[in-house]
mmCIF file of C-alpha atoms in Angstrom:
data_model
loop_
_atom_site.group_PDB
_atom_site.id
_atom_site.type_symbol
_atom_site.label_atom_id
_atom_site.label_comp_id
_atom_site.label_asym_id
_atom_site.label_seq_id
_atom_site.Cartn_x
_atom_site.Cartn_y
_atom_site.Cartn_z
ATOM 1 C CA UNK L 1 119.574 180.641 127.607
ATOM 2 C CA UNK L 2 117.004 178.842 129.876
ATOM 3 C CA UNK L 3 118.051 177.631 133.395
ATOM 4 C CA UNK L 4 115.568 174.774 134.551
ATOM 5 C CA UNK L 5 114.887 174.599 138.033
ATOM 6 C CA UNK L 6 114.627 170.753 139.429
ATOM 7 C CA UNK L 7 112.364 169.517 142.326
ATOM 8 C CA UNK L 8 113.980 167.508 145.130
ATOM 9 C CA UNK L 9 111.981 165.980 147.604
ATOM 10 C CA UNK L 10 114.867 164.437 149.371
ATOM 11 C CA UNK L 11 115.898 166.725 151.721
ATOM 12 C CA UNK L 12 113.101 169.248 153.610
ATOM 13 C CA UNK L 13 114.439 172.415 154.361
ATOM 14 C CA UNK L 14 114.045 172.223 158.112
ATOM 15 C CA UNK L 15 116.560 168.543 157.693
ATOM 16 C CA UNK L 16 118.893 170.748 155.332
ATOM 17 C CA UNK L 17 119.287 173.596 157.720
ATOM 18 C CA UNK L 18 120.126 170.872 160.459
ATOM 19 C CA UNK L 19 122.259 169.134 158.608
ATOM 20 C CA UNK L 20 124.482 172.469 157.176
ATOM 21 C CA UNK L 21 124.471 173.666 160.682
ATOM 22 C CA UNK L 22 126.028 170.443 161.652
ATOM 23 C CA UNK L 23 128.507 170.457 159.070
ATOM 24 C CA UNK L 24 129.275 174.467 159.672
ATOM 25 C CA UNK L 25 130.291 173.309 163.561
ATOM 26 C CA UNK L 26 132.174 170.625 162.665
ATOM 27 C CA UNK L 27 133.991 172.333 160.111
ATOM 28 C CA UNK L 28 134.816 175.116 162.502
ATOM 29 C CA UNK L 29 137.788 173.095 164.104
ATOM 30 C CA UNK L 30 141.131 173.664 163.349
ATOM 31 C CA UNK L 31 141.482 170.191 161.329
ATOM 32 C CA UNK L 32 139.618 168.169 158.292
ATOM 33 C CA UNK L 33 136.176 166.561 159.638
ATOM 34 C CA UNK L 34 136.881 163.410 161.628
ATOM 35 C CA UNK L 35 140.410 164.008 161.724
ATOM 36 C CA UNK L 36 142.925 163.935 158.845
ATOM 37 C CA UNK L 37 141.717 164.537 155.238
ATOM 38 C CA UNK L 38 143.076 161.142 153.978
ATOM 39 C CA UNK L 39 141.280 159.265 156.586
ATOM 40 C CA UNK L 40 138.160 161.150 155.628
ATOM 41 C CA UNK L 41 138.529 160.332 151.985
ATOM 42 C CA UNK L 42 139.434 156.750 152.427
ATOM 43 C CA UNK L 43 136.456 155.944 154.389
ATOM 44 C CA UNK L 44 134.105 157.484 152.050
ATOM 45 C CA UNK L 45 135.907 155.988 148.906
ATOM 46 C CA UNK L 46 135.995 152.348 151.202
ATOM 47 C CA UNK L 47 132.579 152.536 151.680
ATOM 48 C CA UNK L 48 131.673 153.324 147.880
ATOM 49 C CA UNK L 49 133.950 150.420 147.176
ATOM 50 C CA UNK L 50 136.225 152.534 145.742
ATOM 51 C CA UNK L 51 140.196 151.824 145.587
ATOM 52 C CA UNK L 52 142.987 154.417 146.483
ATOM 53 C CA UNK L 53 145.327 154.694 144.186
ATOM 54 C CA UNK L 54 148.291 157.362 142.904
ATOM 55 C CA UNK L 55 149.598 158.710 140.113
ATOM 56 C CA UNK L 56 152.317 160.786 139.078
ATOM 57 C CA UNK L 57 152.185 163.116 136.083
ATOM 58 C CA UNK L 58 155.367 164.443 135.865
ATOM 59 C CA UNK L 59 154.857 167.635 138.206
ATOM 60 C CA UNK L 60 152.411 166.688 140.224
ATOM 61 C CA UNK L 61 151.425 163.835 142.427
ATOM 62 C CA UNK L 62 147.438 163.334 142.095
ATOM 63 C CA UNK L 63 145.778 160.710 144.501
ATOM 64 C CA UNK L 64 142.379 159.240 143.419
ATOM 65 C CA UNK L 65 140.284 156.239 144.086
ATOM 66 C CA UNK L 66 138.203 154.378 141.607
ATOM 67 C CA UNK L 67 135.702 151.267 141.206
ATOM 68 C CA UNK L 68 137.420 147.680 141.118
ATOM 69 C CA UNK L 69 136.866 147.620 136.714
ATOM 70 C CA UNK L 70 139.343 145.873 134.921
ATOM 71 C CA UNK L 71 138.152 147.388 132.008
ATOM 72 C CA UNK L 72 135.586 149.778 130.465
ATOM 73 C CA UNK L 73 134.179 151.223 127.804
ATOM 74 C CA UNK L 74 133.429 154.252 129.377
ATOM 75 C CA UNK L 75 135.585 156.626 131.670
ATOM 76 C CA UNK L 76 133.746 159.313 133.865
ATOM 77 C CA UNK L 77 136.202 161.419 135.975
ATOM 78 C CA UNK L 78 135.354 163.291 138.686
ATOM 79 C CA UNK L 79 137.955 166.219 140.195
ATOM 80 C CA UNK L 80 137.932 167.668 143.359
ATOM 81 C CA UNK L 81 136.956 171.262 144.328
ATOM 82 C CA UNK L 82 140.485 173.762 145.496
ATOM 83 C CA UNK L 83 139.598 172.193 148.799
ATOM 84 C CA UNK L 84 141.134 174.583 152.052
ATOM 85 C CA UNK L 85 142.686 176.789 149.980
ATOM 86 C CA UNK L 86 142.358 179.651 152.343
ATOM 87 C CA UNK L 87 142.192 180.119 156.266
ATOM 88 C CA UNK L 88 140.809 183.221 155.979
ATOM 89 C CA UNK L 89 139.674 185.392 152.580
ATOM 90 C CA UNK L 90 143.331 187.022 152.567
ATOM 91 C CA UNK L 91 145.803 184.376 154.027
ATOM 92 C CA UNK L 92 146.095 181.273 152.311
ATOM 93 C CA UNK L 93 146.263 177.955 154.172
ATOM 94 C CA UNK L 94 149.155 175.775 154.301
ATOM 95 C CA UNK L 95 147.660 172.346 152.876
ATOM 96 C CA UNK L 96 144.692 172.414 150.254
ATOM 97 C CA UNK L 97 143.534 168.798 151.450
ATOM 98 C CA UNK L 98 139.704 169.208 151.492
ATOM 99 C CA UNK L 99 138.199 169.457 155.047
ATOM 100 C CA UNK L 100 135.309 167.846 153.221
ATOM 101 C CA UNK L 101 135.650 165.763 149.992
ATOM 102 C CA UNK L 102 132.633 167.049 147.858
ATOM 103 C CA UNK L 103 134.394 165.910 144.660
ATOM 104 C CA UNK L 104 134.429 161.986 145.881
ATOM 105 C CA UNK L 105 131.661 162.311 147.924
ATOM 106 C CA UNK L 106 130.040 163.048 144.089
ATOM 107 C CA UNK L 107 132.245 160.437 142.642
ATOM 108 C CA UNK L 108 131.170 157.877 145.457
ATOM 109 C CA UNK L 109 127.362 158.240 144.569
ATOM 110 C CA UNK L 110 128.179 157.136 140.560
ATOM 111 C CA UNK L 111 130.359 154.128 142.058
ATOM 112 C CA UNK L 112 127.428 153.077 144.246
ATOM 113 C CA UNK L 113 125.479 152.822 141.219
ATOM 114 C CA UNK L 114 127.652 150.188 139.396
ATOM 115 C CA UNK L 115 128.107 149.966 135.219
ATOM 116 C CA UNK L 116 129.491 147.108 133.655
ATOM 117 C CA UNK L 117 131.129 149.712 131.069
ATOM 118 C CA UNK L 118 132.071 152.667 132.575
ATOM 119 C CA UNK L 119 134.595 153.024 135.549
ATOM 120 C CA UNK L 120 134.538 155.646 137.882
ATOM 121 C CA UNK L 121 137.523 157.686 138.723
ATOM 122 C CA UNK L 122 138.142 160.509 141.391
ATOM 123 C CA UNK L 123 141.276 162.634 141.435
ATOM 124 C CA UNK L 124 141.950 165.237 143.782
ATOM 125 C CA UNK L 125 143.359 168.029 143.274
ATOM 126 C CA UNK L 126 148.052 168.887 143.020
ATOM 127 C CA UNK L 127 149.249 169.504 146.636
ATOM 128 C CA UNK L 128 146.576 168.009 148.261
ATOM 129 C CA UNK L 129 146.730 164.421 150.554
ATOM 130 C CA UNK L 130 149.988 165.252 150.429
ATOM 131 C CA UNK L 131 152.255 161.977 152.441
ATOM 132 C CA UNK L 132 156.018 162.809 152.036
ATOM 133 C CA UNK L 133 158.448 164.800 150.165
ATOM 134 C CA UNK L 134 158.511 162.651 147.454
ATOM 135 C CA UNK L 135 154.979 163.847 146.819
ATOM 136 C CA UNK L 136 155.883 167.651 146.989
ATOM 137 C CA UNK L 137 157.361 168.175 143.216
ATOM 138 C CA UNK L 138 155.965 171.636 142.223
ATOM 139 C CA UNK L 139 153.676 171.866 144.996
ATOM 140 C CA UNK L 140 153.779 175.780 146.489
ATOM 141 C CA UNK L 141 150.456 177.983 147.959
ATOM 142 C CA UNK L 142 150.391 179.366 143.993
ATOM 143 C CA UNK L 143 148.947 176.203 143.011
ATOM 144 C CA UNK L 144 145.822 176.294 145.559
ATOM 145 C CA UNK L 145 145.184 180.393 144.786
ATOM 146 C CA UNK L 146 146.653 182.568 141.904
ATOM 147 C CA UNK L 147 147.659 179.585 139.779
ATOM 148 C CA UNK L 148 145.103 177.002 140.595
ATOM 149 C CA UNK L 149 144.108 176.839 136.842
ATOM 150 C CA UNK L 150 147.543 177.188 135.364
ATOM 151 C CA UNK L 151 148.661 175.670 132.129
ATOM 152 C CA UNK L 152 150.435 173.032 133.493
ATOM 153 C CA UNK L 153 147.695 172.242 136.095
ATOM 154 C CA UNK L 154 145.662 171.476 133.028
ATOM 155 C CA UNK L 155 148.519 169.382 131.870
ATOM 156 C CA UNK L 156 149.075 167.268 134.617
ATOM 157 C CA UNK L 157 145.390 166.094 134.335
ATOM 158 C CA UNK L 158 145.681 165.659 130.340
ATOM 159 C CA UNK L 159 148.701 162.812 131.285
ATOM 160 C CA UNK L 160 146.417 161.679 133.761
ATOM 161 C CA UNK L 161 143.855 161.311 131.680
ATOM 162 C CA UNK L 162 145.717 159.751 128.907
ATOM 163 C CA UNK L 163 147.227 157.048 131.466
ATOM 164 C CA UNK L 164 143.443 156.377 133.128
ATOM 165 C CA UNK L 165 141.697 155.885 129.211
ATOM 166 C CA UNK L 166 144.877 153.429 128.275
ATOM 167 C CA UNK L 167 144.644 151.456 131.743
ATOM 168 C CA UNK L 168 140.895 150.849 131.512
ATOM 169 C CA UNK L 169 140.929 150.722 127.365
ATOM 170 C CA UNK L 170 137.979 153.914 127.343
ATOM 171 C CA UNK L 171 136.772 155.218 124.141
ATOM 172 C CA UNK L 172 135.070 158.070 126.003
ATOM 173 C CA UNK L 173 135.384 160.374 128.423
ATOM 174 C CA UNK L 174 132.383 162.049 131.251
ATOM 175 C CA UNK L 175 134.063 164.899 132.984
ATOM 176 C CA UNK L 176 132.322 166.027 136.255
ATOM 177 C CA UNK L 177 134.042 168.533 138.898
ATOM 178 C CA UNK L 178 132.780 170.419 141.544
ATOM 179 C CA UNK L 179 133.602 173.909 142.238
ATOM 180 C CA UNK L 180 137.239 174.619 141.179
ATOM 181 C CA UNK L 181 137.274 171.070 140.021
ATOM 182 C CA UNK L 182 134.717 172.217 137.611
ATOM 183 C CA UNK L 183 137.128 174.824 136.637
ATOM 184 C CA UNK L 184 139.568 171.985 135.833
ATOM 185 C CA UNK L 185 137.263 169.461 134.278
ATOM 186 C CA UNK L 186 136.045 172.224 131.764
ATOM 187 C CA UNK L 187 139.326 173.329 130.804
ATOM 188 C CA UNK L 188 140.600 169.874 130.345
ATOM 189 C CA UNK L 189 137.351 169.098 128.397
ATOM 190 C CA UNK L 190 138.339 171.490 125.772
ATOM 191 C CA UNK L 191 141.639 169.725 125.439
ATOM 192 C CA UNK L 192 140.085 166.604 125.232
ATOM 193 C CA UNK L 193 139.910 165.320 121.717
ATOM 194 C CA UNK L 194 137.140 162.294 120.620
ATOM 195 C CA UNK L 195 134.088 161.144 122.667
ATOM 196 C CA UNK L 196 133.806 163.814 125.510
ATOM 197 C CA UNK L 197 131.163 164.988 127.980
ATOM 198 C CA UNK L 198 131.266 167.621 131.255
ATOM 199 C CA UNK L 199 129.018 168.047 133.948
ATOM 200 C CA UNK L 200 130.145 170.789 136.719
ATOM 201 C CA UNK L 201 128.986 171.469 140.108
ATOM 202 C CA UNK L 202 129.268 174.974 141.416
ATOM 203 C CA UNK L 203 131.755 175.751 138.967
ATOM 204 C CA UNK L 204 133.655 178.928 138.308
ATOM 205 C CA UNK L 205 133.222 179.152 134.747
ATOM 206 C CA UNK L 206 134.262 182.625 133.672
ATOM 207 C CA UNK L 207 137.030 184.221 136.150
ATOM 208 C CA UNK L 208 136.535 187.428 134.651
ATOM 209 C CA UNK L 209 133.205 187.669 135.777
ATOM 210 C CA UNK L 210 133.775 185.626 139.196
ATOM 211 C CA UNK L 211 136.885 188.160 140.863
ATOM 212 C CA UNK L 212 134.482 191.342 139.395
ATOM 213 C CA UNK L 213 131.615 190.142 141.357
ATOM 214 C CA UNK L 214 133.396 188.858 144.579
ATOM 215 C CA UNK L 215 136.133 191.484 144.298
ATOM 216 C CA UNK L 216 138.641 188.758 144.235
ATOM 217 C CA UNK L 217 142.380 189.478 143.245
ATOM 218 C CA UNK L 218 142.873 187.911 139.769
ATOM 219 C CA UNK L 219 143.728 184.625 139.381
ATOM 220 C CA UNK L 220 146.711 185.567 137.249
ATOM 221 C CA UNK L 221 148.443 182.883 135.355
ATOM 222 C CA UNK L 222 145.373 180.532 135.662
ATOM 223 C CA UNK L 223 143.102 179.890 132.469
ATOM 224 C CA UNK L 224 139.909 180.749 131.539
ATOM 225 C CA UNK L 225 137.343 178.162 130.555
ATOM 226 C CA UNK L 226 135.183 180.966 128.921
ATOM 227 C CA UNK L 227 137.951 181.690 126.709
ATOM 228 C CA UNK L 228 138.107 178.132 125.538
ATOM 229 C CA UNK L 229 136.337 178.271 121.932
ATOM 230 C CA UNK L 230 136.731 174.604 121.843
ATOM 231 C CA UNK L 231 133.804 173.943 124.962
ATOM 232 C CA UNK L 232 130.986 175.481 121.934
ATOM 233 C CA UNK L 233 131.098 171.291 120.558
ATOM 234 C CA UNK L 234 131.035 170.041 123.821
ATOM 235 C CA UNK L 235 127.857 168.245 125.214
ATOM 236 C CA UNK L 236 127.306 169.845 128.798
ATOM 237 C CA UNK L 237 125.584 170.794 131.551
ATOM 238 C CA UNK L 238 126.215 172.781 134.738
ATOM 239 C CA UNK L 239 124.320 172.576 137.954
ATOM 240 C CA UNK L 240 124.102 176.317 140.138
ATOM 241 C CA UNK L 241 123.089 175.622 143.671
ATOM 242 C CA UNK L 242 120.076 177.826 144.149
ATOM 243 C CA UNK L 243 121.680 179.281 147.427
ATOM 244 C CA UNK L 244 124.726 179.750 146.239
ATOM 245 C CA UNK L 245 126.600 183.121 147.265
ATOM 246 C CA UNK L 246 130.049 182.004 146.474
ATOM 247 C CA UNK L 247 129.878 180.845 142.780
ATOM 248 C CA UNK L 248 126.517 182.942 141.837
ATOM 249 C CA UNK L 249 124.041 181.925 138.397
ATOM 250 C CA UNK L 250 125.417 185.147 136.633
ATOM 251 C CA UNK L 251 128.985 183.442 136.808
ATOM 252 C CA UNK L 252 127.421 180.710 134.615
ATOM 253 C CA UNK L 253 125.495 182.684 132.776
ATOM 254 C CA UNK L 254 128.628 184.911 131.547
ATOM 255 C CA UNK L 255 129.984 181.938 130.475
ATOM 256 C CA UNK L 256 127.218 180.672 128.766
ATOM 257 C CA UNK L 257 127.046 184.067 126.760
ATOM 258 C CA UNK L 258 131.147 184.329 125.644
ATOM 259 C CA UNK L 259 130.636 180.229 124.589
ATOM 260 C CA UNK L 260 127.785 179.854 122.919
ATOM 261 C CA UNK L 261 127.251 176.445 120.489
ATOM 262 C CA UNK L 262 126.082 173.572 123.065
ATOM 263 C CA UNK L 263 126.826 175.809 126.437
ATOM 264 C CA UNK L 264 123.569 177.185 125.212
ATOM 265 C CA UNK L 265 120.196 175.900 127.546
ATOM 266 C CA UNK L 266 123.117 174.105 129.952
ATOM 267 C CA UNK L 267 122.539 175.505 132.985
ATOM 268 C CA UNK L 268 120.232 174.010 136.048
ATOM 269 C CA UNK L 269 119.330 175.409 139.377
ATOM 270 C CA UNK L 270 120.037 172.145 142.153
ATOM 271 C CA UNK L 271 117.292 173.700 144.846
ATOM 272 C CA UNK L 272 118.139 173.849 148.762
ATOM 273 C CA UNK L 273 121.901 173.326 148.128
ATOM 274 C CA UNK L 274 124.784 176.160 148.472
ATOM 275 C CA UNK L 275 128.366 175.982 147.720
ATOM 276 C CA UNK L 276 129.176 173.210 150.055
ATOM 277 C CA UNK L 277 126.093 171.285 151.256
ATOM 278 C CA UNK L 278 124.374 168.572 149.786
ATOM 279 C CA UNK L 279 125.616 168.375 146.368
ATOM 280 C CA UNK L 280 125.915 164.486 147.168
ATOM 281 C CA UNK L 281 122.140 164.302 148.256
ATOM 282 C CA UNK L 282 121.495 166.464 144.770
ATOM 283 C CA UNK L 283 123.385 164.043 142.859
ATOM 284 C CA UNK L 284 121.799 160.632 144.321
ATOM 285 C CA UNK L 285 118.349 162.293 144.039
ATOM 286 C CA UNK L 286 118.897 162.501 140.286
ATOM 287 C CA UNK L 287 121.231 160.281 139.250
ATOM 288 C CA UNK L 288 119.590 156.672 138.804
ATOM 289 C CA UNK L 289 117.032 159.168 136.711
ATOM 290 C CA UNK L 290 120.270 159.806 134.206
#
């Protein structure tokens, strides 16, 4: 397995340290950046010119925003990280809506580099933007912690999935998610049949490996994508922020080694980036370079 380490000459390290520490402050308060987490997400899905839009699966309620197509050849869907899952490493928090969108901050850097054929699609994670009790359905804390990756998580996003390809009239699917997104968007690749593709971004890709080496509680009832035989055919590739203490290379790497087939030679270090800062600069640094 060979990890290949990419320069990035966007961001100095003196600008990245300002910029986390700014982020780290803000973040401190009680509430999502810049007030509520929908307002957040709407201006930076607005200002991709990005649509928001809902859809229900059945048990969940998922909200996304995507580009203005009509129709596409292409799909490339982009899920959301578990967002504020927790308010503290034991107590779980009471709403998962990200203080920070990572996910469509990701999703907004493909939309601002428009294709005629393929649409861009974010979808956030169940029980988060949550507006009424109409949107509650199965929602309960189990679904942002011990169940997070539960059968009918994956589910939900296969009907989702289904509905988006039919809407847009897709042949093929790109699968990106970031963090526990990743976590989603790998599982859901493997029950993905035709034209499919995943890309992940800070992903937990083998649980086993990830609640040994951050003495985590296991995520019981969830699924594990390195027990998915099915990701060996899959074209992919997985980006490991180099300071990354949260989601480590050897989480990857485990991964890598129970998959095998086309996991092999998939992983890439993103330098000066940790769990939650500057995946977005990564991603526009390299992206027009796709």
């Amino acid at each position: 397995m060979q990890v290949i380490r990419f320069k990035n000459e966007s961001l100095s390290a003196t600008g990245r340290a300002i910029l986390c520490a700014a982020l780290l402050l803000i973040a401190g308060c009680a509430g999502p950046l810049f007030g509520d987490g929908l307002d957040l997400a709407r201006d930076v899905g607005t200002r991709a010119g990005m649509t928001e839009f809902r859809i229900d699966t059945g048990d969940f309620v998922l909200t996304g925003f995507r580009t203005n197509h009509q129709a596409a050849r292409k799909l490339a869907l982009y899920i959301e990280g578990d967002g504020y899952a927790y308010a503290s490493r034991t107590q779980p928090s009471t709403d998962p809506t990200p203080k920070d969108p990572v996910g469509l901050r990701l999703a907004a850097v493909a939309a601002q580099h428009p294709h005629p054929d393929i649409a861009v699609v974010y979808l956030a994670r169940p029980c988060q933007y949550l507006r009424g009790d109409g949107d509650q359905k199965r929602c309960n804390v189990l679904y942002w912690t011990l169940h997070r990756f539960a059968p009918e998580v994956v589910a939900a996003y296969q009907t989702a999935l289904s509905t988006l390809m039919r809407q847009f009239g897709a042949s093929s699917v790109d699968l990106y998610g970031y963090s526990g997104g990743g976590t989603v968007a790998a599982l859901l690749a493997g029950a993905t049949e035709g034209e499919v593709r995943l890309t992940t971004f800070a992903a937990v890709l083998d649980l086993d490996t990830w609640v040994s080496v951050r003495r985590l509680t296991p995520l019981s009832g969830s699924l594990n994508p390195a027990e998915t035989p099915s990701l060996a055919d899959i074209p992919q590739t997985h980006y490991i922020g180099q300071d990354d203490d949260r989601v480590p290379l050897e989480i990857a790497q485990s991964y890598v080694r129970r998959i095998g087939g086309l996991a092999e030679n998939s992983l890439f270090y993103a330098p000066d980036v940790d769990h939650d800062c500057c995946w977005d600069r990564f991603w526009e640094s390299g992206y027009a370079k796709q």
